[in-house]
Structures are given as C-alpha cells and as structure tokens.
Amino acid sequence: MAKKHVDVKMCRENAIIAEDVFSDDGVLIVSKNTFLTNYIMDKLNYFNIETIVIYEFDNVDNELGGYESHIRSFKEEYDSNVYLVKKVIVDLSKGEELDFDAIEKISLSLFHEVSYGNSAVRYINRLKVFDDYTYHHCINVGIYTALIGKWLGCDDEKMKEFAMAGILHDIGKYRIPVEVLNKRGVLTKEEVELLEKHPVFGYEMVKDDENIGTNIKDAILSHHERKDGSGYPYGLRGNRIGKDARIVAVADFYEALTSNRPYRQKVSPFEAIKIFEASGMETYDLSVAMTFFKNIVNCYIGEKVKLSDGRIGEIVYVPPYDLINPIIKIGEEIIDLSRDTDIKIESLV
Ligand SMILES: [Fe+2]
C-alpha cells in the first residue's frame, strides 16, 4: 500500500496513519492504522508533531478494506500458529522430541507481524477463546514479548529471541494434567506444588537443546521469579533474574489478566494496569512494564468500550501519565475518566 509524508496541518480527517508516531522521548503517541480524527490531530499538535505518514488513497473505504484484509490474513496466520504450538505440546506429552523447526517458524511469523505494526494487539483483544487457552496464551505472550522488544528499541535478532522465549515459556505445562491447568475451584496444596514445577519441567526439556539460546532457557526457568524474592522455583531477586525472564513475566501478567480463562473473566487493559499498579510494582521489572503499558494503551485508541453506565464510547486518547483513565468520546461528549470517577470501563467491545 502506497504511503506519503504529509504536514499534519494539511491533513484531512479520516486519513489512516501508516507508520507509528513517537514523541521526542520515544513514547508511542499514535499507532499505525489509526484513523486521523480531530482528537488525534490535537494530540499530534500537543506533542509538536509536524509531519506524519499516511496511506495514499483517495477513498477511505479502500484504506479500511486494506486494514480489514490485513486483519483477515493475520487471523489465518494466528490460527495456524495456535495449531502448530498445540501440535508441538501434544507431541511432547506423547514423548516425542521438541519440534524446534515449528517453534522457529512461529517465532518468525510473530516477529514479522509485530514488525509490520501493532494490529495484533487489537486482534488479540477481540478473540473469544473457549478452548485451548494454553496454546493461545503461548502465542499471545510471544506477540507481547516481541512487541516489548520493539518498544525497548531492540534489534531484529533480539525481537525474534523474545518472541521465542514468549512462545516457549510455559512449555513445561505439557507435564501438568489439563484438569489441573483448567480447574475452576481452589487448587489443592499438591496441585499448586505440581503447577509450580512447570518452569523446571520446561527447562529440563530444553537445557541440552543446542538450537535454543541460553537466554530463552533462562526465561523458561525463571519467568515466575519476582524481584522481591517472592517467586518460584528458586526465589531469585532483582537482577539475578535474567532480562528475557523479566520481559516474559510482564507479558505473561498482562496476557493472563486480559484473556478469558476457564475460571475467570478477562479484565480491560486499563484495569490490568490498575491491578499492576496495586500489586505488581514490587515484583516486576518496572522499566519493562511501564514501557510496555505506555505503548500498548495507544494501540487501543479508536476501539469501542462499554462503560459501567451502559453506554458505548470510543477511546480517543490515553494520557501518558495516567494510563488507567483514558479519554472517551460518546457522540460529541468527551468523558475524562479521571474526573468522572463514577464511570468505569467495563470492557472493550
Ligand atoms: Fe508460567
């Protein structure tokens, strides 16, 4: 799709932004594939952005068609990645070797998708998963870890490594019975002990595999370690926990909360960040988490939300210093959730 650089002041409303727009300090202001609304233009002006790149089309419907067709092809790729990771894990449980070629294929697919833009974030949010949660979780965490790499400014090789670490982080769950993984009630002490062995099970399986890098092996073993020493399996603290493991941990936290599980309904991205602020500050890598959150919230601009008063609105802006209270537009009305404290976001729709 052709693109062109344009002066923001000369831009017409409803153009589609073709490349991510960043502030001077590297924070994502507007994601690729966002419609240019008056509100977005105000935002660009606020950050003194003078030029942007938009798709070069005369007809907005065509541009939308391009975006929707990209989402369709992404869905096909996504489904085939879920199928592939399921096959790898099922084969492992039958005693077969880890299919590294399949894992590498998935990693490359996620890397390419994430390099292209941030549409995957919106797609994941629209997914309604009823079965095979574990496999979707591997793919989604792989997407989030690759995105964190991109937003931290890492090179392509590092992004691919993060994607693979994300895909493989829970590979040890192949030894945990599905009844335990999906149990709705409270787990017994024995079940918790078994579940908490999955990092060691995963590590044991890959530790002698020369195809898999040391950082990825460490991420598999240490993604449940926490910087205050409260994690498992060894209670490591601070920088004793490797970078890949700290990145996977943040992606894992966010994915787990924002996806439906057999035993719990998902929360909105903003609620997930609120939960992080209440309970994750002492346990996760803050600089990784804040880079991720500051960027990912902007991927939801333009998405519809259901509010606690039953109305449907559109996210038009997320203040960089108050990520849990986006600005919502309903018709001509603008709602600032930091001031309208009686209104909450119930869900993205
Ligand atoms: Fe895990």
Short mmCIF file of C-alpha atoms and ligand atoms in Angstrom, two decimals:
data_model
loop_
_atom_site.label_atom_id
_atom_site.label_comp_id
_atom_site.label_asym_id
_atom_site.label_seq_id
_atom_site.Cartn_x
_atom_site.Cartn_y
_atom_site.Cartn_z
CA MET A 1 0.00 0.00 0.00
CA ALA A 2 1.50 3.36 -1.03
CA LYS A 3 2.33 5.85 1.70
CA LYS A 4 3.15 9.53 1.77
CA HIS A 5 4.56 12.07 4.22
CA VAL A 6 2.14 14.88 4.96
CA ASP A 7 2.05 18.03 7.02
CA VAL A 8 -0.32 17.43 9.96
CA LYS A 9 -1.93 20.84 9.41
CA MET A 10 -2.73 19.93 5.80
CA CYS A 11 -4.15 16.51 6.64
CA ARG A 12 -7.81 15.72 6.21
CA GLU A 13 -9.84 13.94 8.84
CA ASN A 14 -10.25 10.17 8.39
CA ALA A 15 -6.90 9.62 6.70
CA ILE A 16 -5.24 6.49 8.09
CA ILE A 17 -1.85 6.81 9.73
CA ALA A 18 0.57 4.41 8.05
CA GLU A 19 3.51 4.46 10.49
CA ASP A 20 3.66 4.64 14.29
CA VAL A 21 4.16 8.18 15.61
CA PHE A 22 6.53 8.63 18.55
CA SER A 23 7.19 11.58 20.89
CA ASP A 24 10.71 13.02 21.24
CA ASP A 25 11.34 10.70 24.20
CA GLY A 26 10.32 7.61 22.23
CA VAL A 27 6.81 7.00 23.59
CA LEU A 28 4.26 5.79 21.05
CA ILE A 29 1.68 8.55 20.58
CA VAL A 30 -0.44 7.11 17.80
CA SER A 31 -0.34 3.60 16.38
CA LYS A 32 -0.15 2.72 12.74
CA ASN A 33 -3.59 2.08 11.17
CA THR A 34 -5.32 4.65 13.40
CA PHE A 35 -7.88 6.96 11.78
CA LEU A 36 -6.85 10.59 11.94
CA THR A 37 -9.64 12.26 13.92
CA ASN A 38 -9.75 15.81 15.23
CA TYR A 39 -8.79 14.43 18.60
CA ILE A 40 -5.73 12.65 17.19
CA MET A 41 -4.76 15.85 15.37
CA ASP A 42 -4.95 17.75 18.68
CA LYS A 43 -2.76 15.10 20.22
CA LEU A 44 -0.17 15.39 17.45
CA ASN A 45 -0.18 19.16 17.86
CA TYR A 46 0.23 18.81 21.61
CA PHE A 47 3.41 16.78 21.03
CA ASN A 48 4.59 19.21 18.31
CA ILE A 49 4.48 16.52 15.62
CA GLU A 50 4.64 18.38 12.30
CA THR A 51 4.63 15.57 9.73
CA ILE A 52 3.20 12.05 9.69
CA VAL A 53 2.99 9.20 7.17
CA ILE A 54 -0.47 8.25 5.90
CA TYR A 55 -1.74 5.74 3.34
CA GLU A 56 -2.02 7.25 -0.09
CA PHE A 57 -5.61 6.57 -1.10
CA ASP A 58 -8.38 8.73 -2.45
CA ASN A 59 -11.05 6.55 -1.00
CA VAL A 60 -11.13 5.92 2.72
CA ASP A 61 -13.21 2.76 2.24
CA ASN A 62 -10.35 1.28 0.25
CA GLU A 63 -7.96 2.09 3.06
CA LEU A 64 -10.28 0.41 5.55
CA GLY A 65 -10.56 -2.56 3.24
CA GLY A 66 -6.76 -2.81 3.25
CA TYR A 67 -6.67 -2.83 7.02
CA GLU A 68 -9.50 -5.34 7.34
CA SER A 69 -7.90 -7.64 4.78
CA HIS A 70 -4.67 -7.45 6.77
CA ILE A 71 -6.60 -8.48 9.89
CA ARG A 72 -8.11 -11.41 7.94
CA SER A 73 -4.71 -12.67 6.80
CA PHE A 74 -3.36 -12.17 10.32
CA LYS A 75 -6.22 -14.32 11.66
CA GLU A 76 -5.30 -17.17 9.31
CA GLU A 77 -1.65 -16.94 10.36
CA TYR A 78 -2.65 -16.71 14.02
CA ASP A 79 -4.88 -19.81 13.83
CA SER A 80 -2.15 -21.80 12.11
CA ASN A 81 0.35 -20.75 14.80
CA VAL A 82 -2.05 -21.87 17.55
CA TYR A 83 -2.50 -25.20 15.75
CA LEU A 84 1.26 -25.61 15.40
CA VAL A 85 2.06 -24.84 19.04
CA LYS A 86 -0.70 -27.22 20.12
CA LYS A 87 0.81 -29.96 17.98
CA VAL A 88 4.27 -29.34 19.48
CA ILE A 89 2.94 -29.58 23.06
CA VAL A 90 0.71 -32.61 22.38
CA ASP A 91 3.65 -34.38 20.71
CA LEU A 92 5.82 -33.64 23.75
CA SER A 93 3.24 -35.18 26.04
CA LYS A 94 3.44 -38.33 23.88
CA GLY A 95 7.17 -38.49 24.50
CA GLU A 96 8.36 -37.01 21.21
CA GLU A 97 11.22 -34.51 20.82
CA LEU A 98 10.62 -30.75 20.82
CA ASP A 99 9.95 -29.69 17.22
CA PHE A 100 12.35 -26.75 17.04
CA ASP A 101 11.58 -26.04 13.36
CA ALA A 102 7.93 -25.49 14.22
CA ILE A 103 8.83 -23.17 17.12
CA GLU A 104 11.22 -21.20 14.90
CA LYS A 105 8.53 -20.89 12.22
CA ILE A 106 6.06 -19.48 14.74
CA SER A 107 8.68 -17.07 16.16
CA LEU A 108 9.43 -15.71 12.70
CA SER A 109 5.73 -15.33 11.95
CA LEU A 110 5.16 -13.33 15.17
CA PHE A 111 8.28 -11.25 14.56
CA HIS A 112 7.10 -10.30 11.06
CA GLU A 113 3.63 -9.43 12.30
CA VAL A 114 4.94 -7.26 15.10
CA SER A 115 7.48 -5.55 12.83
CA TYR A 116 4.68 -4.63 10.45
CA GLY A 117 2.56 -2.82 13.02
CA ASN A 118 0.53 -3.18 16.17
CA SER A 119 -2.70 -4.63 14.73
CA ALA A 120 -2.05 -7.91 16.56
CA VAL A 121 -2.88 -6.19 19.86
CA ARG A 122 -6.35 -5.21 18.68
CA TYR A 123 -6.88 -8.64 17.16
CA ILE A 124 -5.95 -10.48 20.37
CA ASN A 125 -8.36 -8.30 22.29
CA ARG A 126 -11.23 -9.31 20.01
CA LEU A 127 -10.50 -13.02 20.31
CA LYS A 128 -13.06 -15.13 22.10
CA VAL A 129 -11.24 -18.23 23.25
CA PHE A 130 -13.30 -21.04 24.75
CA ASP A 131 -10.87 -23.93 24.37
CA ASP A 132 -7.16 -24.44 24.09
CA TYR A 133 -6.40 -21.43 26.25
CA THR A 134 -2.86 -22.67 26.98
CA TYR A 135 -1.93 -22.59 23.29
CA HIS A 136 -3.41 -19.15 22.66
CA HIS A 137 -1.55 -17.97 25.75
CA CYS A 138 1.80 -19.12 24.25
CA ILE A 139 1.13 -17.23 21.01
CA ASN A 140 -0.19 -14.09 22.71
CA VAL A 141 2.73 -13.91 25.13
CA GLY A 142 5.06 -14.39 22.12
CA ILE A 143 3.42 -11.40 20.44
CA TYR A 144 3.66 -9.25 23.57
CA THR A 145 7.30 -10.15 24.25
CA ALA A 146 8.25 -9.30 20.65
CA LEU A 147 6.37 -6.00 20.98
CA ILE A 148 8.21 -5.21 24.21
CA GLY A 149 11.46 -5.82 22.32
CA LYS A 150 10.34 -3.42 19.59
CA TRP A 151 9.31 -0.75 22.09
CA LEU A 152 12.57 -1.13 24.01
CA GLY A 153 14.38 -0.41 20.73
CA CYS A 154 15.91 -3.90 20.37
CA ASP A 155 17.25 -5.18 17.07
CA ASP A 156 15.52 -7.84 14.93
CA GLU A 157 17.50 -10.75 16.37
CA LYS A 158 16.60 -9.79 19.92
CA MET A 159 12.93 -9.40 18.97
CA LYS A 160 12.97 -12.91 17.49
CA GLU A 161 14.61 -14.21 20.66
CA PHE A 162 11.93 -12.55 22.83
CA ALA A 163 9.19 -13.99 20.61
CA MET A 164 10.63 -17.49 21.01
CA ALA A 165 11.02 -17.03 24.78
CA GLY A 166 7.35 -15.99 24.95
CA ILE A 167 6.17 -18.96 22.90
CA LEU A 168 8.22 -21.46 24.91
CA HIS A 169 7.92 -20.01 28.43
CA ASP A 170 5.15 -22.39 29.57
CA ILE A 171 6.32 -25.40 27.55
CA GLY A 172 6.77 -27.33 30.83
CA LYS A 173 2.99 -27.39 31.22
CA TYR A 174 2.94 -30.39 28.89
CA ARG A 175 3.57 -32.39 32.07
CA ILE A 176 0.66 -30.85 34.01
CA PRO A 177 -2.73 -32.58 33.60
CA VAL A 178 -5.36 -30.44 31.80
CA GLU A 179 -7.75 -30.96 34.76
CA VAL A 180 -5.27 -29.10 36.97
CA LEU A 181 -4.50 -26.37 34.38
CA ASN A 182 -8.20 -25.61 33.85
CA LYS A 183 -9.53 -26.31 37.33
CA ARG A 184 -12.25 -23.84 38.31
CA GLY A 185 -12.13 -24.27 42.08
CA VAL A 186 -9.30 -23.75 44.56
CA LEU A 187 -6.24 -25.89 43.84
CA THR A 188 -5.07 -28.34 46.49
CA LYS A 189 -1.61 -27.92 48.03
CA GLU A 190 -0.34 -30.85 45.93
CA GLU A 191 -1.80 -29.34 42.73
CA VAL A 192 -0.15 -25.97 43.44
CA GLU A 193 3.18 -27.70 44.06
CA LEU A 194 2.86 -29.59 40.78
CA LEU A 195 1.85 -26.48 38.83
CA GLU A 196 4.80 -24.55 40.23
CA LYS A 197 7.14 -27.16 38.81
CA HIS A 198 6.33 -26.24 35.20
CA PRO A 199 9.32 -23.86 34.83
CA VAL A 200 11.67 -26.67 35.92
CA PHE A 201 9.91 -29.23 33.69
CA GLY A 202 10.27 -26.86 30.74
CA TYR A 203 13.91 -26.11 31.50
CA GLU A 204 14.79 -29.79 31.86
CA MET A 205 13.32 -30.42 28.45
CA VAL A 206 15.31 -27.71 26.61
CA LYS A 207 18.53 -27.47 28.63
CA ASP A 208 20.54 -29.71 26.29
CA ASP A 209 18.93 -28.44 23.08
CA GLU A 210 21.66 -26.57 21.19
CA ASN A 211 19.11 -24.83 18.95
CA ILE A 212 17.74 -22.87 21.88
CA GLY A 213 19.75 -19.96 23.27
CA THR A 214 20.77 -19.59 26.92
CA ASN A 215 18.56 -16.53 27.45
CA ILE A 216 15.50 -18.45 26.27
CA LYS A 217 16.29 -21.38 28.53
CA ASP A 218 16.67 -18.95 31.42
CA ALA A 219 13.31 -17.32 30.58
CA ILE A 220 11.61 -20.73 30.70
CA LEU A 221 13.14 -21.47 34.10
CA SER A 222 12.79 -18.00 35.67
CA HIS A 223 9.61 -16.37 34.32
CA HIS A 224 7.87 -16.86 37.69
CA GLU A 225 10.75 -15.41 39.71
CA ARG A 226 9.93 -11.99 41.21
CA LYS A 227 12.32 -9.16 42.02
CA ASP A 228 11.39 -9.13 45.74
CA GLY A 229 12.26 -12.83 46.02
CA SER A 230 8.63 -13.98 46.30
CA GLY A 231 8.65 -16.01 43.07
CA TYR A 232 9.50 -19.60 42.24
CA PRO A 233 11.25 -22.01 41.72
CA TYR A 234 14.32 -20.51 43.49
CA GLY A 235 13.16 -17.17 44.95
CA LEU A 236 15.75 -15.20 42.93
CA ARG A 237 15.85 -11.43 43.48
CA GLY A 238 16.36 -8.31 41.30
CA ASN A 239 18.97 -8.57 38.58
CA ARG A 240 19.63 -12.21 39.43
CA ILE A 241 16.59 -12.73 37.22
CA GLY A 242 17.55 -12.55 33.53
CA LYS A 243 16.21 -9.84 31.22
CA ASP A 244 14.27 -12.24 28.98
CA ALA A 245 12.59 -13.77 32.03
CA ARG A 246 11.60 -10.31 33.34
CA ILE A 247 10.13 -9.40 29.93
CA VAL A 248 8.20 -12.67 29.67
CA ALA A 249 6.90 -12.15 33.23
CA VAL A 250 5.35 -8.76 32.32
CA ALA A 251 3.83 -10.12 29.10
CA ASP A 252 2.53 -13.19 31.00
CA PHE A 253 0.94 -11.00 33.70
CA TYR A 254 -0.84 -8.81 31.15
CA GLU A 255 -1.97 -11.66 28.91
CA ALA A 256 -3.32 -13.71 31.80
CA LEU A 257 -5.46 -10.82 33.05
CA THR A 258 -6.74 -9.62 29.67
CA SER A 259 -7.80 -13.08 28.42
CA ASN A 260 -10.76 -15.18 29.48
CA ARG A 261 -9.76 -18.28 31.38
CA PRO A 262 -11.91 -21.25 32.31
CA TYR A 263 -12.02 -19.98 35.90
CA ARG A 264 -12.02 -16.18 35.42
CA GLN A 265 -13.39 -13.44 33.15
CA LYS A 266 -10.89 -11.14 31.49
CA VAL A 267 -10.43 -7.52 32.57
CA SER A 268 -9.88 -4.48 30.33
CA PRO A 269 -6.29 -3.41 29.54
CA PHE A 270 -6.78 -0.36 31.78
CA GLU A 271 -8.00 -2.50 34.69
CA ALA A 272 -4.99 -4.80 34.17
CA ILE A 273 -2.63 -1.82 34.51
CA LYS A 274 -4.54 -0.69 37.61
CA ILE A 275 -4.07 -4.16 39.12
CA PHE A 276 -0.37 -3.95 38.23
CA GLU A 277 -0.06 -0.57 39.97
CA ALA A 278 -1.73 -2.02 43.07
CA SER A 279 0.15 -5.31 43.26
CA GLY A 280 3.00 -5.56 40.75
CA MET A 281 5.29 -2.63 41.50
CA GLU A 282 7.46 -4.57 43.97
CA THR A 283 7.58 -7.78 41.98
CA TYR A 284 8.03 -6.97 38.25
CA ASP A 285 10.66 -5.04 36.27
CA LEU A 286 9.17 -1.55 36.37
CA SER A 287 11.02 -0.12 33.40
CA VAL A 288 9.94 -3.05 31.20
CA ALA A 289 6.36 -2.87 32.47
CA MET A 290 5.99 0.88 32.03
CA THR A 291 7.48 0.80 28.51
CA PHE A 292 5.01 -1.93 27.63
CA PHE A 293 1.97 -0.28 29.20
CA LYS A 294 2.70 3.23 27.87
CA ASN A 295 2.88 1.88 24.35
CA ILE A 296 0.19 -0.77 24.38
CA VAL A 297 -2.57 1.53 25.64
CA ASN A 298 -2.17 3.58 22.48
CA CYS A 299 -2.92 0.51 20.39
CA TYR A 300 -6.49 0.65 21.75
CA ILE A 301 -7.16 4.20 20.55
CA GLY A 302 -10.15 4.06 18.25
CA GLU A 303 -11.52 0.92 19.97
CA LYS A 304 -15.02 0.88 21.42
CA VAL A 305 -15.60 0.42 25.14
CA LYS A 306 -18.64 -0.42 27.22
CA LEU A 307 -18.96 1.85 30.24
CA SER A 308 -20.46 0.99 33.62
CA ASP A 309 -23.50 3.20 32.86
CA GLY A 310 -24.24 1.00 29.83
CA ARG A 311 -23.11 3.47 27.16
CA ILE A 312 -20.69 2.60 24.37
CA GLY A 313 -17.88 5.07 23.73
CA GLU A 314 -14.64 5.30 21.80
CA ILE A 315 -11.17 5.64 23.26
CA VAL A 316 -9.68 8.78 21.79
CA TYR A 317 -6.66 9.44 23.98
CA VAL A 318 -4.69 7.94 26.88
CA PRO A 319 -2.73 10.48 28.93
CA PRO A 320 0.87 9.16 29.20
CA TYR A 321 0.95 9.87 32.94
CA ASP A 322 -2.44 8.38 33.77
CA LEU A 323 -2.71 5.18 31.76
CA ILE A 324 -5.71 3.81 33.62
CA ASN A 325 -8.02 6.73 32.84
CA PRO A 326 -8.39 7.18 29.07
CA ILE A 327 -10.44 9.90 27.44
CA ILE A 328 -13.67 8.51 25.99
CA LYS A 329 -15.85 10.10 23.33
CA ILE A 330 -19.58 9.41 23.04
CA GLY A 331 -21.10 11.40 20.19
CA GLU A 332 -19.98 14.95 20.92
CA GLU A 333 -19.49 14.30 24.63
CA ILE A 334 -15.96 13.86 25.98
CA ILE A 335 -15.57 11.86 29.18
CA ASP A 336 -12.40 12.12 31.24
CA LEU A 337 -12.46 9.02 33.45
CA SER A 338 -10.08 10.64 35.95
CA ARG A 339 -12.78 13.25 36.68
CA ASP A 340 -15.94 11.23 36.08
CA THR A 341 -14.99 8.84 38.83
CA ASP A 342 -18.45 7.21 38.98
CA ILE A 343 -17.99 5.85 35.45
CA LYS A 344 -15.72 2.88 34.79
CA ILE A 345 -14.77 0.93 31.69
CA GLU A 346 -16.47 -2.46 31.87
CA SER A 347 -14.90 -3.97 28.79
CA LEU A 348 -13.64 -3.37 25.30
CA VAL A 349 -16.26 -4.32 22.71
FE FE B 1 4.34 -20.00 33.54
#
